[in-house]
XYZ file of C-alpha atoms in Angstrom:
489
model
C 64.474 -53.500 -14.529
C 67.341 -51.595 -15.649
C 68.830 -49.028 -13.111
C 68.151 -45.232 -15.027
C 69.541 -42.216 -15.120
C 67.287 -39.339 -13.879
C 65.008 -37.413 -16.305
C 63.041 -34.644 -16.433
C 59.163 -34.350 -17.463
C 57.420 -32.120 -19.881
C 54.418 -31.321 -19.940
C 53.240 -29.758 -23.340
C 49.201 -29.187 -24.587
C 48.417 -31.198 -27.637
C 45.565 -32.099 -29.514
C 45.428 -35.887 -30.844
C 47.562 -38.428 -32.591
C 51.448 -37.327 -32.863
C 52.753 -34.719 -30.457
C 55.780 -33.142 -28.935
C 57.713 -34.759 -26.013
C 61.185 -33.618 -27.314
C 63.779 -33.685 -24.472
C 66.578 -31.044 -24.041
C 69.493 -32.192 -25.949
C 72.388 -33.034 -23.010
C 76.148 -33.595 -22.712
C 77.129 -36.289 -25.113
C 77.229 -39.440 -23.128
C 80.325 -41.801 -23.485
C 79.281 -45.427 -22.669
C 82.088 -47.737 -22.030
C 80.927 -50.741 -24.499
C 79.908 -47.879 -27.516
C 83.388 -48.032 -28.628
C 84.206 -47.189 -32.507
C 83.978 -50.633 -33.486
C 80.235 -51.121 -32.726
C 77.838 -50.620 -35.633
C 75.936 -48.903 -33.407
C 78.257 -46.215 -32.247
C 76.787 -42.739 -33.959
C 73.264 -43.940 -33.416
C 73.353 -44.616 -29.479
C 75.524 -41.632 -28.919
C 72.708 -38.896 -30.914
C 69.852 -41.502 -29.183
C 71.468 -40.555 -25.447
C 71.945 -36.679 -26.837
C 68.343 -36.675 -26.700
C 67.561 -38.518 -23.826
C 65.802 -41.133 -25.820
C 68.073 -43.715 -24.220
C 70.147 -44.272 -20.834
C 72.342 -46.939 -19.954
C 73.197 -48.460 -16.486
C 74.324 -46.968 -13.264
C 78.242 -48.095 -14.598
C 78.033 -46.334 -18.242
C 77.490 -49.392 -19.768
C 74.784 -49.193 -22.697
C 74.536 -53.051 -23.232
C 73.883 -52.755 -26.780
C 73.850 -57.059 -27.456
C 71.268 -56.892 -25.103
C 68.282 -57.614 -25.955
C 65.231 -55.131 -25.203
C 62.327 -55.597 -23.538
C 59.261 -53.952 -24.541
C 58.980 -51.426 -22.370
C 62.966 -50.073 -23.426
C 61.381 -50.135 -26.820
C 58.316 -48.082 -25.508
C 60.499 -45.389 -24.214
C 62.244 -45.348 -27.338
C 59.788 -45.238 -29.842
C 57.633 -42.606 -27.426
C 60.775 -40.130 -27.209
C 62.311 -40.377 -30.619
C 59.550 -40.625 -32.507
C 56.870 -37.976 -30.180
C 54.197 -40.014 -29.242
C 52.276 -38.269 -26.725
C 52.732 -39.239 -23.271
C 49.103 -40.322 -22.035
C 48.532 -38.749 -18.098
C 45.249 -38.930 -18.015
C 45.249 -41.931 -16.031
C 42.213 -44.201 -18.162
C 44.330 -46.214 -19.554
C 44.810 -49.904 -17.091
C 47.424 -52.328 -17.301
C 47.000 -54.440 -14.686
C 51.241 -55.247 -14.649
C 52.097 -51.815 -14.925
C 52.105 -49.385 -11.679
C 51.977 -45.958 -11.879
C 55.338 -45.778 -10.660
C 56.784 -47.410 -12.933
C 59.416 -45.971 -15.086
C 57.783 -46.941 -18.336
C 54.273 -46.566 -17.308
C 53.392 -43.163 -19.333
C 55.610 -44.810 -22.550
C 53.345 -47.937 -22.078
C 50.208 -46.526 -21.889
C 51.160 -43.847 -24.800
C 52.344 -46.829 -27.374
C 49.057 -48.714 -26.559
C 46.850 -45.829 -26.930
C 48.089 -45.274 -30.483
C 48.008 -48.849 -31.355
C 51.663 -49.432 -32.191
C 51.526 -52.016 -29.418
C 49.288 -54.613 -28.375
C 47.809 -55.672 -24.673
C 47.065 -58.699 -24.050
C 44.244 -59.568 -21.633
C 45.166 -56.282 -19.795
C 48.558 -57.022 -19.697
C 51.577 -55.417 -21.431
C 54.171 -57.433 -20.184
C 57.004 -54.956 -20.171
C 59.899 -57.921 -19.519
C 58.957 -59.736 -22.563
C 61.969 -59.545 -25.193
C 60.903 -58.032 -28.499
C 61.616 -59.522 -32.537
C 62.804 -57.920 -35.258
C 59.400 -58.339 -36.747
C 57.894 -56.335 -33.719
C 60.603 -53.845 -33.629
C 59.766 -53.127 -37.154
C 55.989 -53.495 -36.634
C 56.057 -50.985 -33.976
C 57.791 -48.426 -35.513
C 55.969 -48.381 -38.676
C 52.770 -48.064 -36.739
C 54.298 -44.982 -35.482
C 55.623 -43.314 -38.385
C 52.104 -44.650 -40.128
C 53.843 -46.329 -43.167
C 54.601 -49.636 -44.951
C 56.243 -51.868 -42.491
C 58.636 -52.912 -45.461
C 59.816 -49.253 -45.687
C 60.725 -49.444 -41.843
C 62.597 -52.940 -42.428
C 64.477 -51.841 -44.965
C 65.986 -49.225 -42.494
C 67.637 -52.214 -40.716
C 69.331 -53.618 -44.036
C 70.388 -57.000 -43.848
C 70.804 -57.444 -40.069
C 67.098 -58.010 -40.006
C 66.310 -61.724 -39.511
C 62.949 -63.336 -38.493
C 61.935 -64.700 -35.891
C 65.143 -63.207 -33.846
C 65.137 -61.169 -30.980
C 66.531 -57.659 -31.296
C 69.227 -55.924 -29.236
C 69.108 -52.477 -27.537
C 72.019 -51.453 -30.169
C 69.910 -52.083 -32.930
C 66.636 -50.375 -31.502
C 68.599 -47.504 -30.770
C 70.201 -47.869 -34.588
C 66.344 -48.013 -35.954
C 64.879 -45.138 -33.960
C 68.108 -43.294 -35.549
C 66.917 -44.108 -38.864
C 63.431 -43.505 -38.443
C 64.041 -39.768 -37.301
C 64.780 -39.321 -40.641
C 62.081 -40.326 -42.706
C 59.584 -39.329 -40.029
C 57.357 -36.268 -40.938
C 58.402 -33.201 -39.183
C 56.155 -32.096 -36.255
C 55.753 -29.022 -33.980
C 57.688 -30.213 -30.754
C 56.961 -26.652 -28.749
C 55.317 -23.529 -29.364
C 56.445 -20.472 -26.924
C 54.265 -17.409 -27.399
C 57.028 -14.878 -27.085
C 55.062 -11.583 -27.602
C 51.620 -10.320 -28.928
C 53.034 -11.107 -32.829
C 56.034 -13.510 -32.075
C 56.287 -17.137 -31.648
C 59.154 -19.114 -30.888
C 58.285 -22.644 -32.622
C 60.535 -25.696 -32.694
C 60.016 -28.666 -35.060
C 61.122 -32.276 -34.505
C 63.944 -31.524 -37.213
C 64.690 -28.463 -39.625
C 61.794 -27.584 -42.146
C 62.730 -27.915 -45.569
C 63.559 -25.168 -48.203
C 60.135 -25.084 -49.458
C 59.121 -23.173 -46.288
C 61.723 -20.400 -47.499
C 58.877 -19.571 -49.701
C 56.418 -17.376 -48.417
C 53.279 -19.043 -50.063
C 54.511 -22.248 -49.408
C 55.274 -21.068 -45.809
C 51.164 -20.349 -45.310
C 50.019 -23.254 -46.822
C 52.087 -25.664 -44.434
C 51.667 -23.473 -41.352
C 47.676 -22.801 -39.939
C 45.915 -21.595 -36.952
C 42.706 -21.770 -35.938
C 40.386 -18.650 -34.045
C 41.678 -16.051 -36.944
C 45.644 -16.145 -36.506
C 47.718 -16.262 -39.287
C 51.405 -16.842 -39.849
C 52.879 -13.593 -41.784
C 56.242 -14.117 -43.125
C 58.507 -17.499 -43.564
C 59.659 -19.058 -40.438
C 63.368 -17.779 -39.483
C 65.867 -20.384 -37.812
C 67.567 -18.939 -34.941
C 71.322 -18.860 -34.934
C 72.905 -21.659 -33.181
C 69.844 -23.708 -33.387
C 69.103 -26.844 -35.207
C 65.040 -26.685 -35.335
C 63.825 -23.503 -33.276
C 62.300 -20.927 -35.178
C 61.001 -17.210 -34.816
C 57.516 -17.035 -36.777
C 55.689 -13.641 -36.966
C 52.041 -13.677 -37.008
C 48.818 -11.200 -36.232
C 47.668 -10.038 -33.258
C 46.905 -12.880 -30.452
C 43.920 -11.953 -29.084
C 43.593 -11.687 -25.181
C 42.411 -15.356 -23.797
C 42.691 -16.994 -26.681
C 44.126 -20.880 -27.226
C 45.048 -20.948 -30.174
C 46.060 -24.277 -32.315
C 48.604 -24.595 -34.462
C 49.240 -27.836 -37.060
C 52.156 -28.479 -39.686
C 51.247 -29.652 -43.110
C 47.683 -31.045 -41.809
C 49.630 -33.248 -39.472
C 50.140 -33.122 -35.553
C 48.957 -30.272 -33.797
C 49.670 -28.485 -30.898
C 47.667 -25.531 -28.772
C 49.152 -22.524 -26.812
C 47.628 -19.796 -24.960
C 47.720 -16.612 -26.333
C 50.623 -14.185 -25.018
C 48.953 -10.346 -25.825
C 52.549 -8.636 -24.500
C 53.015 -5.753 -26.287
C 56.492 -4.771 -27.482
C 58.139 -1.948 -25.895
C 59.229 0.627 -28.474
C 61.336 3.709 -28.184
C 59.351 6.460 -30.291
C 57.857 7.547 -33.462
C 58.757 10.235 -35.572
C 58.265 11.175 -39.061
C 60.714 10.682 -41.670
C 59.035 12.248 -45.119
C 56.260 14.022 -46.071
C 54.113 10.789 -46.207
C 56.024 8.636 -44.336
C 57.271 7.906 -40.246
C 58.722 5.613 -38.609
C 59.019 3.221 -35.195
C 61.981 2.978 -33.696
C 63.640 0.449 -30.848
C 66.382 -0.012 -29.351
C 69.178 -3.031 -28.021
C 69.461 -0.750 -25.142
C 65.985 -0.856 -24.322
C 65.712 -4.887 -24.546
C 63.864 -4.772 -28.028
C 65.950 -6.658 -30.688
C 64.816 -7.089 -34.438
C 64.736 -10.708 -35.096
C 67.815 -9.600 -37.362
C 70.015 -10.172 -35.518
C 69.438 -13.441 -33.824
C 68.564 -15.519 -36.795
C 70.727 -17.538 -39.114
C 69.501 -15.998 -42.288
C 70.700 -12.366 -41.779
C 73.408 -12.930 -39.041
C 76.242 -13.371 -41.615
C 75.362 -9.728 -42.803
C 74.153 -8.241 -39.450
C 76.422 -5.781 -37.593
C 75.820 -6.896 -33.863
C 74.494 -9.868 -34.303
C 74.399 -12.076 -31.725
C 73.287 -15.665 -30.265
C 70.468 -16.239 -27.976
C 69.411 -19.020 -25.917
C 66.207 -20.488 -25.461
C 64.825 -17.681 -23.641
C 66.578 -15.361 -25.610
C 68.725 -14.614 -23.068
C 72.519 -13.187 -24.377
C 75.158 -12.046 -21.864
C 72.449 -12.206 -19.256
C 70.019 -10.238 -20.880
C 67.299 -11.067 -22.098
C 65.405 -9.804 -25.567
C 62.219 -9.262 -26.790
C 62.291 -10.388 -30.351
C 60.694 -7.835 -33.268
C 60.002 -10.579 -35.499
C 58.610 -8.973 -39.317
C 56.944 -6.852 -39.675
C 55.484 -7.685 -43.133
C 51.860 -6.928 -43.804
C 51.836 -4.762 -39.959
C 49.736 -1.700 -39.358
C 49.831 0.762 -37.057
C 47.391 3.936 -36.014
C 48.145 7.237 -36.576
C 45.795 9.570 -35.265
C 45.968 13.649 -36.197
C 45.073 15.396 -33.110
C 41.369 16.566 -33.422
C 41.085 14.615 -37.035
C 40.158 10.962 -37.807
C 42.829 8.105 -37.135
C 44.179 6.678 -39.941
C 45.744 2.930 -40.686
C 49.218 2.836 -42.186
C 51.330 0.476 -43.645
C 54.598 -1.281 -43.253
C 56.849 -0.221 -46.072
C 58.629 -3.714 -47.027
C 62.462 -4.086 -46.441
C 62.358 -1.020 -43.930
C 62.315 -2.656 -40.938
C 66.473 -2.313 -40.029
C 67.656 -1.376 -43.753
C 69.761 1.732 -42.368
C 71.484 0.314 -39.608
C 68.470 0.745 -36.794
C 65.825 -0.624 -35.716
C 63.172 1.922 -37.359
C 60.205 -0.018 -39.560
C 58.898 2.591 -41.635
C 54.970 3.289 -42.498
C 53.341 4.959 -44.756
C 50.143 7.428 -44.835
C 46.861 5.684 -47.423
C 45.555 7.132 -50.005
C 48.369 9.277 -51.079
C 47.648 11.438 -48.155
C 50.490 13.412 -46.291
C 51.380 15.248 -43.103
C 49.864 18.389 -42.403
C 53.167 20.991 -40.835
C 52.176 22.086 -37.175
C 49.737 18.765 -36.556
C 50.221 16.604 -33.857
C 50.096 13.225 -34.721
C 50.444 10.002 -32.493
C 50.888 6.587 -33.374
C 49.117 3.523 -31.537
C 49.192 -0.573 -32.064
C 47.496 -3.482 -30.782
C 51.127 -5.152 -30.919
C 53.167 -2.356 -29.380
C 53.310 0.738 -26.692
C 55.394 3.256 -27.978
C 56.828 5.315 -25.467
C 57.117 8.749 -27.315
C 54.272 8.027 -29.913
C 53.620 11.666 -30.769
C 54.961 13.884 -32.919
C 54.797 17.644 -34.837
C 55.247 17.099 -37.945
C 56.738 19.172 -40.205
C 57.559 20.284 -44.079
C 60.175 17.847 -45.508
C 61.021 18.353 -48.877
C 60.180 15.577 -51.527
C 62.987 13.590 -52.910
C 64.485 14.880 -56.455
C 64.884 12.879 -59.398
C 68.425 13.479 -60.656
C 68.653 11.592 -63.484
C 67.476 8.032 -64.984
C 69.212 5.382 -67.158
C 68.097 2.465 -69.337
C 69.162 -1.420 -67.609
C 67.294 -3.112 -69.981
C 63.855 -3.199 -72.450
C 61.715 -3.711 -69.244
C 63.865 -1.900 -66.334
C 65.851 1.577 -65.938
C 67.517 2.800 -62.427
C 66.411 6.119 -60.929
C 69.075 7.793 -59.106
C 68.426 10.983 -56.578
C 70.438 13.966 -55.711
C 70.808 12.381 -52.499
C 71.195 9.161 -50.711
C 68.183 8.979 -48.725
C 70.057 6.535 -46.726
C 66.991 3.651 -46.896
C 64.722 1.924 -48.452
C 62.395 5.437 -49.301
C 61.864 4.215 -52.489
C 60.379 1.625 -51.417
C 56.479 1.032 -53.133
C 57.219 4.115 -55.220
C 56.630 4.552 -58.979
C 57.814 7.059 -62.017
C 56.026 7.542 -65.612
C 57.952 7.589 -68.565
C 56.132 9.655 -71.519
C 57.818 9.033 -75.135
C 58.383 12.091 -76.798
C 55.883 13.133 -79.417
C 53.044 11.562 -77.687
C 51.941 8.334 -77.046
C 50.353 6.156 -74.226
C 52.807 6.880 -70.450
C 54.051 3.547 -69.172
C 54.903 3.205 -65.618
C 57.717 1.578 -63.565
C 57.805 0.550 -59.922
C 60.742 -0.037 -57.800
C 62.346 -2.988 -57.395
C 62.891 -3.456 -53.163
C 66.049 -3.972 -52.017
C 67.755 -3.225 -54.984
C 68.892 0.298 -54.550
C 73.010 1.145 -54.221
C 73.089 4.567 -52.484
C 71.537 6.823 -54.309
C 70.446 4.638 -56.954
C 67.248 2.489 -57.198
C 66.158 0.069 -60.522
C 62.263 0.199 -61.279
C 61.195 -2.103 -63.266
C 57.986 -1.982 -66.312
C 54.864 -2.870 -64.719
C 51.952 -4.620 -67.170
C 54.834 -6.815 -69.862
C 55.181 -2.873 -71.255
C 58.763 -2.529 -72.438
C 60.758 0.600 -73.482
C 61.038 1.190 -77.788
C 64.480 1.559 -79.086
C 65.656 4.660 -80.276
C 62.935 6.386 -77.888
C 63.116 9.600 -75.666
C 61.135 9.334 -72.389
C 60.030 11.940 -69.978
C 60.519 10.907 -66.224
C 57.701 11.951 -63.957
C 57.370 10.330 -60.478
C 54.138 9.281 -59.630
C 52.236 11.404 -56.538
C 54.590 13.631 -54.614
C 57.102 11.971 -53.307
C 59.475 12.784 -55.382
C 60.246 15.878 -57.789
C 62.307 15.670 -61.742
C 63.140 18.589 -63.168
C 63.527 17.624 -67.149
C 64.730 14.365 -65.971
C 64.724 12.277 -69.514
C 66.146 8.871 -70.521
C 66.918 7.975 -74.237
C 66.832 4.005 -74.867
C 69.420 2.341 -76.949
């Protein structure tokens, strides 16, 4: 047996086939005999990164060694997450319990990717090319010629294979193995913290495509596209609903491998509420108070985030550590009147830190809007807000200045003021031609405002005549136009 380095266990729920034993990635490891020359150099040094190899008690990797089925176990188990049996029913009759191999053993027999024979698994025995290949292919669950062809043209029958080139193969089967769920940390009541064997692909940057490759069971549901967190390589911050109290929930990529978690119900711990227009509040938080938006800790919006910053896996930065706001697309909260009926209101897309805070905006239903001199307060199954009440009082609707064609299907809107966010967010304006004739309407186009200035676009394939004179109305109240007109080209 070969003398080992030390190495921790983990100890992660899954459900069957594939799972998630995915060691911390250490200090790269400099073996004496992986000089540049080897053809094995890149491989065994990202291998030992992950702890799916170790080498002797001198630094020597032996890579012209040849390995023994039980190295190979390890290997295959760790770089390719086979989940580590502990359950103790599976018997080999020449492998202890204390053995170093014994859960990689019992894991690669359990899936069938390696064979017992009369009990035994004989974890000395030297292994062929042909098994190396077989084994991994079993693994990966595809055509054992895909798996050879991996190995090129130092594949030869019948020959034994070397540590080098097992550590060379699991290199190249990372990637053209499927990617699975390697941890799931429940971080708060509507934030996970999920890491994948290797980064998803752009097709999850899609939000659709997003839900159809991510599912729970018991009710949960992912809500936006998995963000990748700065600095990381395959950790991700993935909003969802609610958890519900006492829940296990599992959760499965593309159909594939699953993995369970027990529900976290923490609620996040905001700063106050307070209302920002005559329909509309908001929900602030604050860095000081521990609360960050997931803004500013992933890659996507770090580039453009004042602040932003890198956290580690606890989300710890400058020894602090953060709760993370993940999005809050398709959220409600509660608002309650004091002595009327509560009401549920809506997140207002692209609100959620558009004007430099941390301040996700909602919006009253049904065109409804706040009575001056009412109390109201604002509740959540996801958050405690500390100062959740408010008196609300008369704010003036926005004006409509003045409005300007972009094109046949789209005109910008711009106000008398910059209200500083994304206010017109969900908001609409008619356009009546002059000497009658049917209204068409136009609805804002989010995030595309400049200041003052916001471009709605034609709703229904209508598009503006040539040559035309249009009255600007907005729709509802939130806005007012005095004789605001626009005259198409």
């Amino acid at each position: 047996m070969m003398k080992r380095k030390k190495f921790a266990a983990w100890v992660i729920t899954t459900a069957v086939g594939l799972s998630a034993i995915v060691p911390q990635v250490s200090a790269a490891v400099n073996f004496t005999d992986n000089g540049a020359a080897t053809p094995y150099k890149a491989a065994v040094e990202e291998m030992a990164k992950q702890n799916v190899i170790t080498g002797y008690g001198d630094q020597e990797f032996k890579p012209n060694q040849n390995v023994t089925r039980a190295e190979l176990a390890k290997m295959v188990a760790l770089a390719l997450h086979v989940e580590l049996k502990t359950d103790g029913k599976l018997s080999l009759s020449d492998v202890a319990d204390s053995d170093w191999y014994q859960s990689y053993a019992a894991a690669l027999v359990s899936v069938g990717a390696m064979k017992s024979e009369d009990g035994k698994f004989q974890p000395n025995k030297p292994v062929t090319h042909e098994q190396l290949v077989e084994v991994t292919a079993a693994v990966l669950k595809v055509d054992a010629a895909q798996v050879q062809a991996l190995l090129g043209s130092s594949f030869v029958k019948g020959k034994f294979a070397t540590r080098g080139e097992a550590a060379l193969l699991m290199y190249a089967a990372q990637q053209i193995a499927p990617v699975q769920i390697t941890s799931i940390t429940p971080l708060n009541a509507i934030t996970l913290q999920v890491t994948f064997s290797a980064p998803l692909p752009k097709e999850n940057t899609d939000v659709d495509k997003a839900k159809a490759n991510i599912s729970f069971d018991n009710g949960l549901k992912i809500l936006n596209i998995p963000q990748l967190k700065t600095g990381a390589t395959a950790t991700y911050i993935v909003p969802v609903t609610t958890q519900k109290e006492g829940t296990t929930y599992t959760m499965s990529y593309k159909g594939q491998a699953s993995m369970t978690f027990t529900a976290n119900t923490e609620k996040l711990q905001l700063r106050s509420a307070q209302q920002v227009a005559a329909d509309t509040f908001e929900v602030e938080s604050s860095l000081e108070d521990g609360v960050a938006d997931y803004g500013y800790i992933v890659a996507a919006y770090s580039a453009g985030r004042k602040g932003a910053f890198i956290v580690d896996d606890n989300n710890v930065y400058n020894g602090k550590q953060y709760e993370i706001l993940s999005s809050m697309r398709d959220k409600q909260v509660t608002i309650t009147p004091e002595g009327g009926e509560a009401m549920i209101a809506n997140y207002i897309p692209f609100t959620q830190a558009t004007d430099g805070r941390q301040a996700p905006k909602f919006r009253l239903p049904n065109g409804q809007t706040f009575k001056p001199g009412v109390k109201y307060t604002v509740t959540s199954d996801w958050a405690d807000i500390a100062s959740g009440t408010f008196t609300a009082k008369e704010i003036a609707p926005l004006a409509i200045q003045s409005a300007a064609q972009v094109s046949e299907t789209s005109l910008d809107i711009t106000l008398a003021q910059d209200p500083k966010d994304e206010l017109f967010a969900l908001r609409s304006v008619t356009l009546t031609p002059e000497g009658g004739g049917a209204p068409i309407t136009a609805q804002y186009k989010l995030t595309s405002r400049k200041g003052a200035t916001g471009t709605f676009d034609l709703q229904n394939g209508a598009k503006l005549a040539a040559g035309t004179k249009y009255t600007v109305a907005p729709v509802g109240g939130w806005a007012t136009a005095a004789s605001v007109t626009l005259t198409t080209k």
